[in-house]
């Protein structure tokens, strides 16, 4: 496991700080370097971000054509709906650069269904902007292994007797259809396997809920938008993808 | 000697490969190739990924705009496992409310703070934010309404728009008002974060720090600041 920097820093500081007080600071020959090290350790949460940004800036500013283009506007071909999970950043995993993907992230990569009731919806507003104004060509919902939100959903008792949060359960209940389906179909499977199945069902529920928005259906029907599911399994280092097909059969029968 | 049939078949295959590379039809082709490279990186960093497969322990929660130009992991060089990331239009967090409704921001923050025990929350605004521009251009009577959902969402930042319009002189270029409003919107969202008890309590104990940030991709700058909340010692009158 990568070193847990904060607890290591705290332990180091706890050991170093008592070693010098205001009375000994000027006496010990080690005060200055120790002081510098402790200052560095204390400021490192932002230092790392600063270093990351400076490296990004160096590369980004080299391509002045891209900088000027993106300064004027964005035309990403993709909208991606992904989980907040720190292990599944879609741009990192799929090597998407600045300007390539408009990204909505929430816990469990969930999309509430269309409702005519006026509601303050991050997902609906983001999809409306991406589909109607940015005119993205592909809408991709990406789920992943070991999803905490799906696990919370699967662990919920029907009577709410084990409720543990103020907001998390209300949010994940968006996909209660997915958990019900998995529990019915895989009744005898171990909980872990049920969770994996549910992670994939949640992606499909989100895709179907995307389809419940008229502006999504209209652009799909006109061939200007396609919907895709993606599942990132970081245990086995695999990525599956699938398409959503909306097509009509040719005439089956004529009622005469 | 190659038969004519085989030669023609081989030529056709070569041509179709060339055509695919020149005009890829499969939208996932690029991503598939990228994932192959990522897999190689994954194998190289086996120890890190084996640990991440068990659980995540990010120290940061980052709230950023959905804008394609401001992916925080890219911009800040974050490695997988370092930051729990919420993204929506204009990186907005509504204030705590008991009203029913789907709370994507509240649920994500609750999970990050209570379960992942993140130590820092950073809200990142950015230059040329379309959501904030729409907010600034909204007419009070709603006569220029253009969307079903976008304006209702962006209205969360209405107090920030009022602050910015009061701060920036009327005859200033629009860009100045725009920049000010983005920063005030970040500050508003930071204050709204504090309205959640599960944020306020660890903040007061010094276990959680809130940061604001502004990414200017026009001029290549990244500013950060902290939200400080100090309750002074009581004084007897």
Short mmCIF file of C-alpha atoms in Angstrom, two decimals:
data_model
loop_
_atom_site.label_atom_id
_atom_site.label_comp_id
_atom_site.label_asym_id
_atom_site.label_seq_id
_atom_site.Cartn_x
_atom_site.Cartn_y
_atom_site.Cartn_z
CA UNK A 1 0.00 0.00 0.00
CA UNK A 2 1.32 3.47 -0.79
CA UNK A 3 2.50 5.19 2.41
CA UNK A 4 -0.40 6.83 4.24
CA UNK A 5 1.24 10.25 4.16
CA UNK A 6 -0.89 12.07 6.67
CA UNK A 7 -0.55 9.60 9.54
CA UNK A 8 3.18 9.28 8.79
CA UNK A 9 3.49 13.08 8.89
CA UNK A 10 1.53 13.29 12.14
CA UNK A 11 3.68 10.61 13.77
CA UNK A 12 6.85 12.36 12.58
CA UNK A 13 5.66 15.75 13.81
CA UNK A 14 4.56 14.28 17.15
CA UNK A 15 8.07 12.93 17.64
CA UNK A 16 10.01 15.94 16.35
CA UNK A 17 8.09 18.88 17.80
CA UNK A 18 8.70 18.13 21.50
CA UNK A 19 12.44 17.92 20.73
CA UNK A 20 12.76 21.68 20.57
CA UNK A 21 11.01 24.38 22.52
CA UNK A 22 11.48 28.16 22.35
CA UNK A 23 14.29 27.87 24.89
CA UNK A 24 16.28 25.27 23.02
CA UNK A 25 15.50 26.40 19.46
CA UNK A 26 18.39 28.82 19.23
CA UNK A 27 20.78 26.38 20.88
CA UNK A 28 20.36 23.23 18.91
CA UNK A 29 22.27 23.09 15.63
CA UNK A 30 19.45 20.97 14.22
CA UNK A 31 16.64 23.47 14.80
CA UNK A 32 16.70 25.08 11.34
CA UNK A 33 16.69 21.93 9.20
CA UNK A 34 14.07 20.29 11.48
CA UNK A 35 11.96 23.44 11.32
CA UNK A 36 12.23 23.43 7.52
CA UNK A 37 11.26 19.78 7.34
CA UNK A 38 8.26 20.22 9.64
CA UNK A 39 7.11 23.27 7.67
CA UNK A 40 7.37 21.24 4.49
CA UNK A 41 5.47 18.33 6.00
CA UNK A 42 2.77 20.62 7.35
CA UNK A 43 2.21 22.35 3.99
CA UNK A 44 2.44 19.24 1.80
CA UNK A 45 -1.31 18.71 1.10
CA UNK A 46 -1.30 21.77 -1.17
CA UNK A 47 2.34 21.36 -2.24
CA UNK A 48 1.54 18.14 -4.05
CA UNK A 49 -1.36 19.79 -5.89
CA UNK A 50 0.88 22.74 -6.78
CA UNK A 51 3.51 20.42 -8.25
CA UNK A 52 0.83 18.50 -10.16
CA UNK A 53 -0.58 21.73 -11.56
CA UNK A 54 2.80 23.12 -12.61
CA UNK A 55 3.54 19.91 -14.53
CA UNK A 56 0.11 20.06 -16.23
CA UNK A 57 0.60 23.74 -17.07
CA UNK A 58 4.01 23.13 -18.62
CA UNK A 59 2.57 20.56 -21.02
CA UNK A 60 -0.74 22.32 -21.64
CA UNK A 61 0.75 25.73 -22.47
CA UNK A 62 3.09 24.16 -25.04
CA UNK A 63 0.10 23.59 -27.34
CA UNK A 64 -1.00 27.18 -27.89
CA UNK A 65 -3.43 26.16 -30.66
CA UNK A 66 -5.30 23.98 -28.18
CA UNK A 67 -5.10 26.66 -25.45
CA UNK A 68 -6.59 29.30 -27.79
CA UNK A 69 -9.28 26.92 -29.08
CA UNK A 70 -10.38 25.86 -25.61
CA UNK A 71 -10.30 29.46 -24.34
CA UNK A 72 -13.05 30.22 -26.86
CA UNK A 73 -15.27 27.26 -26.09
CA UNK A 74 -15.67 23.51 -25.74
CA UNK A 75 -16.94 20.90 -28.18
CA UNK A 76 -16.46 17.60 -26.42
CA UNK A 77 -17.66 14.55 -28.37
CA UNK A 78 -18.43 12.68 -25.12
CA UNK A 79 -20.53 13.20 -22.04
CA UNK A 80 -19.49 10.77 -19.31
CA UNK A 81 -21.51 9.99 -16.20
CA UNK A 82 -19.23 8.33 -13.65
CA UNK A 83 -18.90 7.67 -9.94
CA UNK A 84 -17.07 10.01 -7.54
CA UNK A 85 -14.91 7.08 -6.39
CA UNK A 86 -11.25 8.15 -6.25
CA UNK A 87 -10.15 4.99 -8.07
CA UNK A 88 -12.16 5.48 -11.25
CA UNK A 89 -11.41 8.91 -12.68
CA UNK A 90 -12.64 8.40 -16.27
CA UNK A 91 -10.21 10.80 -17.89
CA UNK A 92 -7.25 9.07 -16.22
CA UNK A 93 -8.43 5.53 -17.00
CA UNK A 94 -9.41 6.34 -20.60
CA UNK A 95 -6.68 8.93 -21.30
CA UNK A 96 -9.08 11.73 -22.22
CA UNK A 97 -7.46 15.15 -22.57
CA UNK A 98 -8.76 18.68 -21.97
CA UNK A 99 -11.81 19.37 -24.10
CA UNK A 100 -12.71 15.75 -24.81
CA UNK A 101 -15.34 14.83 -22.24
CA UNK A 102 -18.03 16.73 -20.34
CA UNK A 103 -18.20 14.82 -17.06
CA UNK A 104 -20.92 14.43 -14.45
CA UNK A 105 -19.87 12.56 -11.31
CA UNK A 106 -22.00 11.50 -8.35
CA UNK A 107 -22.08 8.52 -6.00
CA UNK A 108 -22.99 5.37 -7.88
CA UNK A 109 -23.10 7.05 -11.35
CA UNK A 110 -26.89 7.36 -10.98
CA UNK A 111 -29.36 9.28 -13.12
CA UNK A 112 -32.84 10.02 -11.74
CA UNK A 113 -35.69 9.44 -14.20
CA UNK A 114 -37.33 12.35 -16.01
CA UNK A 115 -39.92 14.17 -13.96
CA UNK A 116 -42.10 17.06 -15.02
CA UNK A 117 -41.98 18.35 -11.45
CA UNK A 118 -39.53 21.20 -11.21
CA UNK A 119 -36.58 19.85 -9.30
CA UNK A 120 -33.10 21.13 -8.86
CA UNK A 121 -31.29 18.33 -10.63
CA UNK A 122 -27.56 18.21 -11.27
CA UNK A 123 -27.94 15.23 -13.63
CA UNK A 124 -30.85 16.63 -15.65
CA UNK A 125 -29.23 20.05 -16.05
CA UNK A 126 -25.88 18.54 -17.06
CA UNK A 127 -27.49 16.22 -19.61
CA UNK A 128 -29.63 19.01 -21.03
CA UNK A 129 -26.57 21.22 -21.46
CA UNK A 130 -24.42 18.45 -22.96
CA UNK A 131 -27.07 17.07 -25.33
CA UNK A 132 -28.82 20.25 -26.51
CA UNK A 133 -26.08 22.90 -26.28
CA UNK A 134 -22.74 21.10 -26.57
CA UNK A 135 -24.38 18.55 -28.87
CA UNK A 136 -22.21 15.68 -27.63
CA UNK A 137 -22.25 12.63 -29.88
CA UNK A 138 -21.92 9.97 -27.19
CA UNK A 139 -23.38 9.68 -23.72
CA UNK A 140 -21.52 7.09 -21.66
CA UNK A 141 -22.47 5.85 -18.20
CA UNK A 142 -19.49 4.20 -16.48
CA UNK A 143 -19.85 2.05 -13.37
CA UNK A 144 -17.17 0.15 -11.51
CA UNK A 145 -16.24 -2.68 -9.17
CA UNK A 146 -16.39 -2.28 -5.39
CA UNK A 147 -18.87 0.58 -5.60
CA UNK A 148 -19.73 1.81 -2.10
CA UNK A 149 -23.01 3.38 -3.24
CA UNK A 150 -24.20 0.09 -4.77
CA UNK A 151 -23.12 -1.77 -1.66
CA UNK A 152 -25.14 0.67 0.46
CA UNK A 153 -28.16 0.14 -1.82
CA UNK A 154 -27.86 -3.66 -1.65
CA UNK A 155 -27.45 -3.58 2.12
CA UNK A 156 -30.64 -1.58 2.77
CA UNK A 157 -33.43 -3.33 4.63
CA UNK A 158 -36.86 -2.84 2.99
CA UNK A 159 -38.29 -1.38 6.20
CA UNK A 160 -35.41 1.12 6.53
CA UNK A 161 -34.50 -0.29 9.93
CA UNK A 162 -30.77 -0.08 9.25
CA UNK A 163 -30.77 3.46 7.83
CA UNK A 164 -27.42 5.12 8.52
CA UNK A 165 -27.38 8.41 6.67
CA UNK A 166 -29.21 11.68 6.09
CA UNK A 167 -28.82 11.77 2.28
CA UNK A 168 -26.98 8.69 0.97
CA UNK A 169 -29.87 6.23 1.11
CA UNK A 170 -32.35 8.65 -0.49
CA UNK A 171 -29.88 9.13 -3.32
CA UNK A 172 -29.06 5.46 -3.98
CA UNK A 173 -32.77 4.53 -3.92
CA UNK A 174 -32.85 6.07 -7.43
CA UNK A 175 -31.66 2.62 -8.51
CA UNK A 176 -33.84 0.48 -6.21
CA UNK A 177 -35.21 -1.30 -9.30
CA UNK A 178 -31.72 -2.59 -10.06
CA UNK A 179 -31.23 -4.00 -6.54
CA UNK A 180 -34.67 -5.62 -6.53
CA UNK A 181 -33.95 -7.29 -9.90
CA UNK A 182 -30.60 -8.62 -8.71
CA UNK A 183 -32.01 -9.93 -5.42
CA UNK A 184 -34.83 -11.71 -7.29
CA UNK A 185 -32.59 -13.23 -9.97
CA UNK A 186 -29.58 -14.11 -7.81
CA UNK A 187 -31.28 -14.97 -4.54
CA UNK A 188 -28.80 -17.68 -3.58
CA UNK A 189 -25.62 -15.92 -4.70
CA UNK A 190 -23.17 -14.54 -2.13
CA UNK A 191 -23.60 -10.83 -1.29
CA UNK A 192 -20.35 -9.87 -3.08
CA UNK A 193 -21.53 -11.45 -6.34
CA UNK A 194 -24.92 -9.78 -5.98
CA UNK A 195 -23.17 -6.43 -5.58
CA UNK A 196 -21.16 -7.01 -8.78
CA UNK A 197 -24.35 -7.82 -10.70
CA UNK A 198 -26.04 -4.79 -9.20
CA UNK A 199 -23.15 -2.52 -10.27
CA UNK A 200 -23.92 -3.50 -13.88
CA UNK A 201 -27.70 -3.27 -13.42
CA UNK A 202 -27.31 0.24 -12.00
CA UNK A 203 -25.48 1.28 -15.18
CA UNK A 204 -28.40 -0.03 -17.24
CA UNK A 205 -30.94 1.67 -14.94
CA UNK A 206 -29.06 4.95 -15.39
CA UNK A 207 -29.02 4.47 -19.18
CA UNK A 208 -32.76 3.78 -19.24
CA UNK A 209 -33.35 6.81 -17.04
CA UNK A 210 -31.28 8.92 -19.49
CA UNK A 211 -33.66 7.67 -22.19
CA UNK A 212 -36.64 8.90 -20.17
CA UNK A 213 -35.61 12.48 -21.06
CA UNK A 214 -37.34 13.60 -24.28
CA UNK A 215 -34.32 15.57 -25.49
CA UNK A 216 -32.14 12.44 -25.22
CA UNK A 217 -34.65 10.29 -27.12
CA UNK A 218 -35.07 12.91 -29.84
CA UNK A 219 -31.36 13.15 -30.56
CA UNK A 220 -30.99 9.38 -30.49
CA UNK A 221 -33.86 8.99 -32.92
CA UNK A 222 -32.26 11.46 -35.30
CA UNK A 223 -28.98 9.50 -35.13
CA UNK A 224 -27.06 12.38 -33.56
CA UNK A 225 -26.52 10.76 -30.17
CA UNK A 226 -25.61 7.23 -29.08
CA UNK A 227 -25.76 5.83 -25.56
CA UNK A 228 -23.18 3.45 -24.12
CA UNK A 229 -22.56 1.60 -20.89
CA UNK A 230 -19.10 0.95 -19.46
CA UNK A 231 -17.93 -1.15 -16.50
CA UNK A 232 -14.45 -0.68 -15.06
CA UNK A 233 -13.28 -3.64 -13.00
CA UNK A 234 -10.14 -2.49 -11.21
CA UNK A 235 -9.76 -5.81 -9.42
CA UNK A 236 -9.19 -7.73 -12.64
CA UNK A 237 -8.01 -4.75 -14.66
CA UNK A 238 -10.74 -4.97 -17.27
CA UNK A 239 -13.06 -2.55 -19.00
CA UNK A 240 -16.28 -3.70 -20.69
CA UNK A 241 -18.45 -1.52 -22.87
CA UNK A 242 -21.80 -1.97 -24.56
CA UNK A 243 -24.19 0.06 -26.69
CA UNK A 244 -27.83 0.92 -26.23
CA UNK A 245 -29.84 0.13 -29.30
CA UNK A 246 -33.07 1.94 -29.99
CA UNK A 247 -34.43 0.56 -33.17
CA UNK A 248 -37.82 -0.40 -34.47
CA UNK A 249 -38.55 -3.69 -36.12
CA UNK A 250 -39.89 -3.60 -39.62
CA UNK A 251 -43.62 -4.10 -39.97
CA UNK A 252 -44.65 -7.30 -38.21
CA UNK A 253 -48.22 -7.49 -39.29
CA UNK A 254 -50.92 -5.58 -41.03
CA UNK A 255 -54.25 -5.33 -39.32
CA UNK A 256 -56.81 -5.55 -42.06
CA UNK B 1 3.64 -17.44 -55.45
CA UNK B 2 0.57 -15.80 -53.91
CA UNK B 3 -2.67 -16.59 -55.74
CA UNK B 4 -4.63 -13.67 -57.25
CA UNK B 5 -7.52 -14.31 -54.80
CA UNK B 6 -5.24 -14.24 -51.76
CA UNK B 7 -3.50 -11.13 -53.01
CA UNK B 8 -6.81 -9.33 -53.54
CA UNK B 9 -8.02 -10.39 -50.11
CA UNK B 10 -4.84 -9.18 -48.48
CA UNK B 11 -5.04 -5.84 -50.32
CA UNK B 12 -8.67 -5.39 -49.26
CA UNK B 13 -7.75 -6.12 -45.66
CA UNK B 14 -4.87 -3.62 -45.77
CA UNK B 15 -7.13 -0.97 -47.27
CA UNK B 16 -9.87 -1.49 -44.71
CA UNK B 17 -7.33 -1.27 -41.86
CA UNK B 18 -6.03 2.00 -43.32
CA UNK B 19 -9.58 3.28 -43.68
CA UNK B 20 -10.41 2.40 -40.08
CA UNK B 21 -7.38 4.23 -38.77
CA UNK B 22 -8.11 7.27 -40.94
CA UNK B 23 -11.83 7.39 -40.19
CA UNK B 24 -12.59 5.39 -37.05
CA UNK B 25 -16.22 4.39 -36.88
CA UNK B 26 -16.15 2.89 -33.42
CA UNK B 27 -16.41 5.67 -30.79
CA UNK B 28 -14.70 3.39 -28.30
CA UNK B 29 -11.68 2.65 -30.50
CA UNK B 30 -9.66 5.53 -29.05
CA UNK B 31 -10.69 4.64 -25.51
CA UNK B 32 -9.93 0.96 -26.10
CA UNK B 33 -6.38 1.85 -27.14
CA UNK B 34 -6.05 4.21 -24.17
CA UNK B 35 -7.21 1.48 -21.80
CA UNK B 36 -4.59 -0.91 -23.20
CA UNK B 37 -1.93 1.65 -22.24
CA UNK B 38 -3.59 2.12 -18.88
CA UNK B 39 -3.49 -1.67 -18.31
CA UNK B 40 0.27 -1.60 -18.78
CA UNK B 41 0.51 1.18 -16.16
CA UNK B 42 -1.81 -0.83 -13.90
CA UNK B 43 0.51 -3.86 -14.09
CA UNK B 44 3.54 -1.69 -13.38
CA UNK B 45 1.96 -0.19 -10.23
CA UNK B 46 0.68 -3.53 -8.94
CA UNK B 47 1.22 -2.75 -5.26
CA UNK B 48 -0.78 0.48 -5.46
CA UNK B 49 -3.66 -1.07 -7.39
CA UNK B 50 -3.82 -4.16 -5.16
CA UNK B 51 -4.32 -1.80 -2.21
CA UNK B 52 -6.90 0.31 -4.09
CA UNK B 53 -8.79 -2.86 -5.01
CA UNK B 54 -9.46 -3.38 -1.30
CA UNK B 55 -10.56 0.14 -0.40
CA UNK B 56 -10.06 3.84 -1.05
CA UNK B 57 -8.59 6.36 1.39
CA UNK B 58 -8.53 9.66 -0.45
CA UNK B 59 -7.47 12.67 1.62
CA UNK B 60 -9.23 15.07 -0.76
CA UNK B 61 -12.74 15.63 -1.94
CA UNK B 62 -12.80 17.89 -4.99
CA UNK B 63 -15.93 19.54 -6.35
CA UNK B 64 -15.41 20.72 -9.90
CA UNK B 65 -17.41 21.82 -12.91
CA UNK B 66 -18.44 19.25 -15.55
CA UNK B 67 -16.74 21.45 -18.18
CA UNK B 68 -14.51 19.31 -20.42
CA UNK B 69 -11.63 21.74 -20.03
CA UNK B 70 -11.27 21.49 -16.25
CA UNK B 71 -10.90 17.85 -15.23
CA UNK B 72 -9.34 18.23 -11.75
CA UNK B 73 -7.39 14.97 -11.86
CA UNK B 74 -5.71 16.09 -15.11
CA UNK B 75 -5.16 19.68 -14.05
CA UNK B 76 -3.77 18.84 -10.61
CA UNK B 77 -1.87 15.70 -11.61
CA UNK B 78 -3.85 13.56 -9.16
CA UNK B 79 -3.18 9.84 -9.08
CA UNK B 80 -5.97 7.29 -8.77
CA UNK B 81 -6.98 6.96 -5.14
CA UNK B 82 -6.07 10.52 -4.17
CA UNK B 83 -9.31 12.42 -4.64
CA UNK B 84 -13.03 11.69 -4.40
CA UNK B 85 -14.49 13.90 -7.12
CA UNK B 86 -17.99 15.36 -7.52
CA UNK B 87 -18.71 17.19 -10.78
CA UNK B 88 -21.77 19.18 -11.87
CA UNK B 89 -22.48 22.39 -13.77
CA UNK B 90 -20.53 25.25 -12.11
CA UNK B 91 -19.40 23.08 -9.14
CA UNK B 92 -22.43 24.15 -7.09
CA UNK B 93 -23.40 22.94 -3.63
CA UNK B 94 -26.90 23.89 -2.46
CA UNK B 95 -27.41 24.74 1.23
CA UNK B 96 -28.58 22.09 3.68
CA UNK B 97 -32.32 21.58 3.36
CA UNK B 98 -34.89 19.12 4.70
CA UNK B 99 -36.94 19.45 1.49
CA UNK B 100 -37.29 16.21 -0.39
CA UNK B 101 -35.46 15.76 -3.65
CA UNK B 102 -32.44 13.95 -4.96
CA UNK B 103 -29.38 15.39 -3.34
CA UNK B 104 -26.35 14.46 -5.42
CA UNK B 105 -24.04 16.98 -3.73
CA UNK B 106 -25.20 16.37 -0.16
CA UNK B 107 -24.97 12.57 -0.49
CA UNK B 108 -21.47 12.75 -1.99
CA UNK B 109 -20.20 15.11 0.72
CA UNK B 110 -21.82 13.01 3.46
CA UNK B 111 -20.10 9.88 2.08
CA UNK B 112 -16.74 11.60 1.68
CA UNK B 113 -16.68 13.19 5.14
CA UNK B 114 -18.44 10.57 7.30
CA UNK B 115 -17.27 7.36 5.64
CA UNK B 116 -14.06 8.12 3.76
CA UNK B 117 -12.99 10.72 6.36
CA UNK B 118 -11.46 13.06 3.80
CA UNK B 119 -9.36 15.83 5.36
CA UNK B 120 -9.82 18.49 2.68
CA UNK B 121 -12.67 19.66 0.48
CA UNK B 122 -11.73 21.88 -2.46
CA UNK B 123 -14.31 23.59 -4.68
CA UNK B 124 -12.83 24.63 -8.03
CA UNK B 125 -14.36 27.32 -10.23
CA UNK B 126 -12.93 28.22 -13.63
CA UNK B 127 -12.61 30.84 -16.31
CA UNK B 128 -15.31 31.17 -18.99
CA UNK B 129 -17.83 29.10 -17.03
CA UNK B 130 -20.95 28.73 -19.20
CA UNK B 131 -23.19 28.06 -16.21
CA UNK B 132 -22.18 31.29 -14.46
CA UNK B 133 -22.52 33.24 -17.72
CA UNK B 134 -26.07 31.94 -18.06
CA UNK B 135 -26.75 33.02 -14.46
CA UNK B 136 -25.47 36.56 -15.10
CA UNK B 137 -27.58 36.89 -18.25
CA UNK B 138 -30.83 35.67 -16.67
CA UNK B 139 -33.58 38.26 -16.59
CA UNK B 140 -35.51 38.60 -13.35
CA UNK B 141 -38.87 38.14 -15.06
CA UNK B 142 -37.67 34.92 -16.69
CA UNK B 143 -38.44 36.32 -20.14
CA UNK B 144 -35.26 34.94 -21.67
CA UNK B 145 -35.54 31.46 -20.17
CA UNK B 146 -33.96 28.93 -22.50
CA UNK B 147 -33.95 25.58 -20.69
CA UNK B 148 -36.03 23.11 -18.72
CA UNK B 149 -33.42 22.36 -16.01
CA UNK B 150 -30.27 24.46 -16.44
CA UNK B 151 -31.61 27.73 -15.04
CA UNK B 152 -33.22 26.03 -12.03
CA UNK B 153 -29.87 24.43 -11.25
CA UNK B 154 -27.74 27.52 -11.75
CA UNK B 155 -30.11 29.60 -9.59
CA UNK B 156 -28.37 28.01 -6.59
CA UNK B 157 -25.65 30.62 -7.23
CA UNK B 158 -28.06 33.60 -7.42
CA UNK B 159 -26.68 35.20 -4.18
CA UNK B 160 -23.19 35.10 -5.74
CA UNK B 161 -24.47 36.94 -8.81
CA UNK B 162 -25.87 39.70 -6.57
CA UNK B 163 -22.59 40.03 -4.67
CA UNK B 164 -20.55 40.17 -7.89
CA UNK B 165 -22.85 42.78 -9.50
CA UNK B 166 -22.49 44.95 -6.37
CA UNK B 167 -18.69 44.53 -6.28
CA UNK B 168 -17.77 45.10 -9.94
CA UNK B 169 -18.25 48.61 -11.40
CA UNK B 170 -21.10 48.75 -13.97
CA UNK B 171 -18.87 49.94 -16.79
CA UNK B 172 -16.29 47.16 -16.36
CA UNK B 173 -15.82 44.61 -19.15
CA UNK B 174 -18.12 41.56 -18.84
CA UNK B 175 -15.06 39.32 -18.31
CA UNK B 176 -14.39 41.04 -14.96
CA UNK B 177 -17.95 40.48 -13.71
CA UNK B 178 -17.82 36.89 -15.00
CA UNK B 179 -14.56 36.12 -13.14
CA UNK B 180 -15.79 37.78 -9.94
CA UNK B 181 -19.07 35.86 -10.06
CA UNK B 182 -17.29 32.51 -10.50
CA UNK B 183 -15.15 33.21 -7.42
CA UNK B 184 -18.14 34.41 -5.39
CA UNK B 185 -20.01 31.27 -6.45
CA UNK B 186 -17.15 29.13 -5.13
CA UNK B 187 -17.30 31.04 -1.84
CA UNK B 188 -21.08 30.60 -1.70
CA UNK B 189 -20.77 26.85 -2.27
CA UNK B 190 -18.08 26.67 0.44
CA UNK B 191 -20.41 28.42 2.90
CA UNK B 192 -23.24 26.12 1.81
CA UNK B 193 -20.97 23.12 2.57
CA UNK B 194 -20.62 24.46 6.10
CA UNK B 195 -24.40 24.40 6.53
CA UNK B 196 -24.17 20.59 6.73
CA UNK B 197 -23.56 19.48 10.34
CA UNK B 198 -21.35 16.62 9.15
CA UNK B 199 -19.04 19.26 7.59
CA UNK B 200 -19.28 21.91 10.32
CA UNK B 201 -18.41 19.60 13.20
CA UNK B 202 -15.12 18.21 11.83
CA UNK B 203 -14.19 21.72 10.60
CA UNK B 204 -14.57 23.10 14.09
CA UNK B 205 -12.43 20.26 15.43
CA UNK B 206 -9.71 21.01 12.88
CA UNK B 207 -10.20 17.64 11.14
CA UNK B 208 -11.50 19.09 7.88
CA UNK B 209 -10.29 22.10 5.88
CA UNK B 210 -12.30 23.79 3.14
CA UNK B 211 -10.49 25.34 0.18
CA UNK B 212 -11.66 27.45 -2.74
CA UNK B 213 -9.87 27.51 -6.08
CA UNK B 214 -10.06 29.26 -9.45
CA UNK B 215 -8.55 27.67 -12.56
CA UNK B 216 -7.87 30.18 -15.32
CA UNK B 217 -7.16 28.18 -18.46
CA UNK B 218 -6.95 31.31 -20.56
CA UNK B 219 -3.90 32.70 -18.74
CA UNK B 220 -2.62 29.46 -17.19
CA UNK B 221 -3.15 30.29 -13.50
CA UNK B 222 -4.51 28.36 -10.52
CA UNK B 223 -5.40 30.29 -7.36
CA UNK B 224 -6.30 28.66 -4.05
CA UNK B 225 -7.64 30.03 -0.80
CA UNK B 226 -8.97 28.62 2.48
CA UNK B 227 -12.30 29.11 4.17
CA UNK B 228 -11.62 30.10 7.73
CA UNK B 229 -14.25 30.06 10.40
CA UNK B 230 -13.19 31.27 13.77
CA UNK B 231 -15.44 31.82 16.72
CA UNK B 232 -13.83 34.40 19.00
CA UNK B 233 -13.58 34.08 22.75
CA UNK B 234 -16.67 35.21 24.56
CA UNK B 235 -16.46 38.62 26.14
CA UNK B 236 -18.64 39.87 28.93
CA UNK B 237 -20.35 43.11 28.11
#
